[in-house]
Amino acid sequence: MEIKLETLTPLWTGGVEAGKVDRIHETGILGSLRWWFEVLVRGLGGKACDPSKGSCGFDEAKYRKSEAEDERQRLRDAGLCDVCQVFGATGWRRRFQVRVVDETQPDESVQSTIQVKKDSHTSTWYFPQNLDDKPRSGNFTLHIQSLDRAFSPDIIAGLIQFIADWAALGARAQMGFGVVKPVNGRLATQQLCDYIVSVAGQQTYPDLPSLQNIFLARIKPRNDGQFSDTNTFTLKYDLRRLFANNRSLRHFMMGTVKGQRIAAKVKMSRPYNNGKEMRVWGWIPEQASVYRDSLNRNAVVQAIHQHLQANYEIQVWREMNSSRYTVTPDNGNAEAFLKSLLCLKGEENAV
């Protein structure tokens, strides 16, 4: 399968040298695909390991001893979660291959420094200065080949469409990079949905990314205005200030590179569609040691929602079990939520 994609915001996949992008690297693409596949599997209660604690390993002896009639269960018995069965683990190869044909160019519009000055404080973000090292823009093609006759590349295509609709591809999404769209129209998502539903179970993940704890939003400027790249970092600064009185929570939500590095859980894109739109998304766990007093997941997400509502026009907000959900509020059905996100319920207007 060939999927041609266009960048709507510059794409960052890393490179041979840290802090530089020499081309579109397959590893950066695969990292995004796996992360979001984990989110979907966990969302329906399937089995997904926590890679930060070590991924699965295939035990051939246990596989042979398994009495399960279902191949997926035999692989589970052999030590592979539902995600590692697709994306690979020790002793088990990935079920598909991705090759990139890169037609992109370094994006000269990416400034080497962006500053936000507020409240007598200046925050600065740094990006590559040399043109050849900058994030890339343009078109690129993903060649997806199945390595297992029982696995369809349409599953990965559907995952790419999901990311194109709601999030970002590649690394440094917290810096606004990686919004893409398929060049030749929407990719089918039914096979992805069928696969995720087929591995559904009763597992819960209160402290890992999941459809159960994620929010996905799109915002517009008020009064038919236009965003610039500075707006991404102004929003980033403002959201950090929401938690100014709780340093641990601020670092936990918005990330930090000081001391122990913490990845940001709330991310936002740079503007796209001629500066008319940005997207904001994140995962806020139900359980976290930084919650204290009256703080909990709902209070944190509500603070973010209120800020966006007060300063921007919220086009759409997707979140399970929430009155903030702009399509079907307070809906706790994970399968229905998944189908809605994949546009399998006639909700094309949502994307």
GROMACS .gro file of N, CA, C and O in nm, residues 139-197:
model
  236
  139ASN      N    1   0.552   1.693   0.058
  139ASN     CA    2   0.488   1.563   0.046
  139ASN      C    3   0.587   1.450   0.069
  139ASN      O    4   0.706   1.463   0.040
  140PHE      N    5   0.537   1.341   0.123
  140PHE     CA    6   0.617   1.219   0.134
  140PHE      C    7   0.521   1.101   0.124
  140PHE      O    8   0.402   1.113   0.151
  141THR      N    9   0.576   0.987   0.084
  141THR     CA   10   0.494   0.868   0.063
  141THR      C   11   0.539   0.757   0.157
  141THR      O   12   0.659   0.731   0.170
  142LEU      N   13   0.442   0.696   0.224
  142LEU     CA   14   0.469   0.580   0.307
  142LEU      C   15   0.432   0.454   0.229
  142LEU      O   16   0.318   0.440   0.184
  143HIS      N   17   0.528   0.365   0.213
  143HIS     CA   18   0.503   0.234   0.153
  143HIS      C   19   0.486   0.136   0.267
  143HIS      O   20   0.580   0.112   0.344
  144ILE      N   21   0.367   0.081   0.281
  144ILE     CA   22   0.337  -0.010   0.390
  144ILE      C   23   0.320  -0.150   0.333
  144ILE      O   24   0.234  -0.174   0.247
  145GLN      N   25   0.401  -0.242   0.381
  145GLN     CA   26   0.397  -0.380   0.332
  145GLN      C   27   0.369  -0.474   0.448
  145GLN      O   28   0.436  -0.468   0.552
  146SER      N   29   0.271  -0.561   0.432
  146SER     CA   30   0.244  -0.661   0.534
  146SER      C   31   0.352  -0.769   0.531
  146SER      O   32   0.396  -0.811   0.424
  147LEU      N   33   0.396  -0.811   0.648
  147LEU     CA   34   0.493  -0.920   0.660
  147LEU      C   35   0.427  -1.047   0.712
  147LEU      O   36   0.494  -1.143   0.747
  148ASP      N   37   0.295  -1.044   0.719
  148ASP     CA   38   0.217  -1.157   0.770
  148ASP      C   39   0.088  -1.162   0.689
  148ASP      O   40   0.012  -1.065   0.686
  149ARG      N   41   0.063  -1.273   0.622
  149ARG     CA   42  -0.053  -1.281   0.534
  149ARG      C   43  -0.185  -1.258   0.608
  149ARG      O   44  -0.285  -1.223   0.546
  150ALA      N   45  -0.184  -1.276   0.740
  150ALA     CA   46  -0.307  -1.256   0.818
  150ALA      C   47  -0.325  -1.112   0.863
  150ALA      O   48  -0.426  -1.079   0.925
  151PHE      N   49  -0.228  -1.026   0.830
  151PHE     CA   50  -0.235  -0.887   0.875
  151PHE      C   51  -0.249  -0.794   0.755
  151PHE      O   52  -0.168  -0.798   0.662
  152SER      N   53  -0.352  -0.709   0.759
  152SER     CA   54  -0.379  -0.618   0.648
  152SER      C   55  -0.314  -0.482   0.671
  152SER      O   56  -0.329  -0.423   0.779
  153PRO      N   57  -0.246  -0.427   0.570
  153PRO     CA   58  -0.191  -0.292   0.583
  153PRO      C   59  -0.299  -0.184   0.597
  153PRO      O   60  -0.270  -0.072   0.637
  154ASP      N   61  -0.425  -0.221   0.565
  154ASP     CA   62  -0.535  -0.126   0.584
  154ASP      C   63  -0.551  -0.086   0.730
  154ASP      O   64  -0.602   0.021   0.760
  155ILE      N   65  -0.508  -0.172   0.822
  155ILE     CA   66  -0.515  -0.139   0.965
  155ILE      C   67  -0.424  -0.021   0.995
  155ILE      O   68  -0.462   0.073   1.066
  156ILE      N   69  -0.304  -0.021   0.939
  156ILE     CA   70  -0.210   0.089   0.959
  156ILE      C   71  -0.258   0.214   0.885
  156ILE      O   72  -0.244   0.326   0.934
  157ALA      N   73  -0.316   0.195   0.768
  157ALA     CA   74  -0.371   0.309   0.695
  157ALA      C   75  -0.480   0.380   0.777
  157ALA      O   76  -0.484   0.504   0.783
  158GLY      N   77  -0.567   0.303   0.840
  158GLY     CA   78  -0.670   0.362   0.924
  158GLY      C   79  -0.611   0.437   1.041
  158GLY      O   80  -0.662   0.543   1.082
  159LEU      N   81  -0.502   0.384   1.097
  159LEU     CA   82  -0.434   0.451   1.208
  159LEU      C   83  -0.375   0.585   1.163
  159LEU      O   84  -0.382   0.685   1.236
  160ILE      N   85  -0.320   0.587   1.044
  160ILE     CA   86  -0.266   0.712   0.989
  160ILE      C   87  -0.377   0.815   0.970
  160ILE      O   88  -0.360   0.934   1.000
  161GLN      N   89  -0.495   0.770   0.924
  161GLN     CA   90  -0.606   0.864   0.908
  161GLN      C   91  -0.652   0.918   1.042
  161GLN      O   92  -0.683   1.037   1.055
  162PHE      N   93  -0.657   0.833   1.144
  162PHE     CA   94  -0.694   0.879   1.278
  162PHE      C   95  -0.598   0.988   1.325
  162PHE      O   96  -0.640   1.093   1.377
  163ILE      N   97  -0.467   0.967   1.308
  163ILE     CA   98  -0.369   1.066   1.350
  163ILE      C   99  -0.384   1.194   1.268
  163ILE      O  100  -0.373   1.305   1.321
  164ALA      N  101  -0.410   1.179   1.137
  164ALA     CA  102  -0.429   1.297   1.052
  164ALA      C  103  -0.549   1.378   1.097
  164ALA      O  104  -0.549   1.502   1.086
  165ASP      N  105  -0.652   1.314   1.148
  165ASP     CA  106  -0.772   1.384   1.192
  165ASP      C  107  -0.754   1.455   1.325
  165ASP      O  108  -0.811   1.563   1.346
  166TRP      N  109  -0.677   1.395   1.417
  166TRP     CA  110  -0.684   1.440   1.557
  166TRP      C  111  -0.553   1.481   1.621
  166TRP      O  112  -0.553   1.555   1.719
  167ALA      N  113  -0.439   1.436   1.570
  167ALA     CA  114  -0.315   1.459   1.645
  167ALA      C  115  -0.201   1.495   1.549
  167ALA      O  116  -0.217   1.581   1.464
  168ALA      N  117  -0.085   1.432   1.567
  168ALA     CA  118   0.031   1.466   1.486
  168ALA      C  119   0.118   1.342   1.468
  168ALA      O  120   0.118   1.251   1.550
  169LEU      N  121   0.194   1.342   1.360
  169LEU     CA  122   0.283   1.232   1.325
  169LEU      C  123   0.427   1.277   1.351
  169LEU      O  124   0.462   1.392   1.330
  170GLY      N  125   0.511   1.184   1.397
  170GLY     CA  126   0.650   1.218   1.421
  170GLY      C  127   0.674   1.265   1.563
  170GLY      O  128   0.589   1.249   1.651
  171ALA      N  129   0.791   1.323   1.585
  171ALA     CA  130   0.833   1.365   1.718
  171ALA      C  131   0.803   1.514   1.741
  171ALA      O  132   0.764   1.586   1.651
  172ARG      N  133   0.824   1.556   1.868
  172ARG     CA  134   0.808   1.695   1.910
  172ARG      C  135   0.672   1.754   1.876
  172ARG      O  136   0.660   1.871   1.835
  173ALA      N  137   0.569   1.673   1.892
  173ALA     CA  138   0.434   1.725   1.870
  173ALA      C  139   0.404   1.839   1.967
  173ALA      O  140   0.323   1.928   1.937
  174GLN      N  141   0.467   1.840   2.085
  174GLN     CA  142   0.443   1.947   2.182
  174GLN      C  143   0.497   2.081   2.134
  174GLN      O  144   0.467   2.185   2.192
  175MET      N  145   0.577   2.080   2.027
  175MET     CA  146   0.626   2.203   1.966
  175MET      C  147   0.549   2.240   1.840
  175MET      O  148   0.589   2.327   1.764
  176GLY      N  149   0.438   2.168   1.816
  176GLY     CA  150   0.349   2.205   1.707
  176GLY      C  151   0.375   2.136   1.575
  176GLY      O  152   0.310   2.166   1.475
  177PHE      N  153   0.468   2.041   1.573
  177PHE     CA  154   0.504   1.977   1.448
  177PHE      C  155   0.415   1.855   1.419
  177PHE      O  156   0.357   1.795   1.509
  178GLY      N  157   0.406   1.817   1.289
  178GLY     CA  158   0.355   1.687   1.253
  178GLY      C  159   0.211   1.673   1.210
  178GLY      O  160   0.163   1.561   1.196
  179VAL      N  161   0.139   1.782   1.186
  179VAL     CA  162   0.002   1.768   1.134
  179VAL      C  163   0.010   1.739   0.985
  179VAL      O  164   0.076   1.811   0.909
  180VAL      N  165  -0.055   1.631   0.943
  180VAL     CA  166  -0.048   1.587   0.804
  180VAL      C  167  -0.189   1.556   0.753
  180VAL      O  168  -0.283   1.544   0.831
  181LYS      N  169  -0.200   1.541   0.622
  181LYS     CA  170  -0.325   1.492   0.564
  181LYS      C  171  -0.295   1.407   0.442
  181LYS      O  172  -0.198   1.432   0.369
  182PRO      N  173  -0.376   1.303   0.417
  182PRO     CA  174  -0.358   1.222   0.296
  182PRO      C  175  -0.387   1.307   0.172
  182PRO      O  176  -0.484   1.384   0.170
  183VAL      N  177  -0.303   1.294   0.072
  183VAL     CA  178  -0.316   1.375  -0.049
  183VAL      C  179  -0.434   1.331  -0.134
  183VAL      O  180  -0.504   1.415  -0.194
  184ASN      N  181  -0.461   1.201  -0.140
  184ASN     CA  182  -0.560   1.147  -0.233
  184ASN      C  183  -0.693   1.113  -0.166
  184ASN      O  184  -0.762   1.020  -0.207
  185GLY      N  185  -0.730   1.189  -0.064
  185GLY     CA  186  -0.858   1.167   0.002
  185GLY      C  187  -0.844   1.081   0.126
  185GLY      O  188  -0.739   1.025   0.155
  186ARG      N  189  -0.955   1.069   0.199
  186ARG     CA  190  -0.955   0.996   0.326
  186ARG      C  191  -0.920   0.848   0.308
  186ARG      O  192  -0.956   0.786   0.208
  187LEU      N  193  -0.851   0.796   0.407
  187LEU     CA  194  -0.817   0.654   0.410
  187LEU      C  195  -0.924   0.579   0.489
  187LEU      O  196  -0.976   0.631   0.589
  188ALA      N  197  -0.956   0.459   0.447
  188ALA     CA  198  -1.059   0.380   0.514
  188ALA      C  199  -1.014   0.342   0.656
  188ALA      O  200  -0.898   0.308   0.678
  189THR      N  201  -1.106   0.349   0.751
  189THR     CA  202  -1.074   0.320   0.891
  189THR      C  203  -1.147   0.198   0.946
  189THR      O  204  -1.129   0.162   1.062
  190GLN      N  205  -1.231   0.133   0.865
  190GLN     CA  206  -1.311   0.023   0.916
  190GLN      C  207  -1.226  -0.094   0.966
  190GLN      O  208  -1.254  -0.153   1.070
  191GLN      N  209  -1.122  -0.130   0.891
  191GLN     CA  210  -1.041  -0.245   0.933
  191GLN      C  211  -0.966  -0.217   1.063
  191GLN      O  212  -0.947  -0.307   1.145
  192LEU      N  213  -0.922  -0.093   1.083
  192LEU     CA  214  -0.861  -0.056   1.211
  192LEU      C  215  -0.961  -0.074   1.323
  192LEU      O  216  -0.930  -0.134   1.427
  193CYS      N  217  -1.082  -0.024   1.303
  193CYS     CA  218  -1.186  -0.036   1.404
  193CYS      C  219  -1.215  -0.184   1.435
  193CYS      O  220  -1.220  -0.223   1.553
  194ASP      N  221  -1.230  -0.264   1.331
  194ASP     CA  222  -1.259  -0.406   1.351
  194ASP      C  223  -1.149  -0.474   1.432
  194ASP      O  224  -1.177  -0.557   1.519
  195TYR      N  225  -1.024  -0.438   1.404
  195TYR     CA  226  -0.913  -0.502   1.475
  195TYR      C  227  -0.913  -0.461   1.623
  195TYR      O  228  -0.898  -0.547   1.711
  196ILE      N  229  -0.932  -0.333   1.651
  196ILE     CA  230  -0.931  -0.286   1.790
  196ILE      C  231  -1.048  -0.349   1.867
  196ILE      O  232  -1.032  -0.393   1.982
  197VAL      N  233  -1.163  -0.357   1.805
  197VAL     CA  234  -1.279  -0.418   1.871
  197VAL      C  235  -1.253  -0.567   1.897
  197VAL      O  236  -1.293  -0.621   2.000
   0.00000   0.00000   0.00000
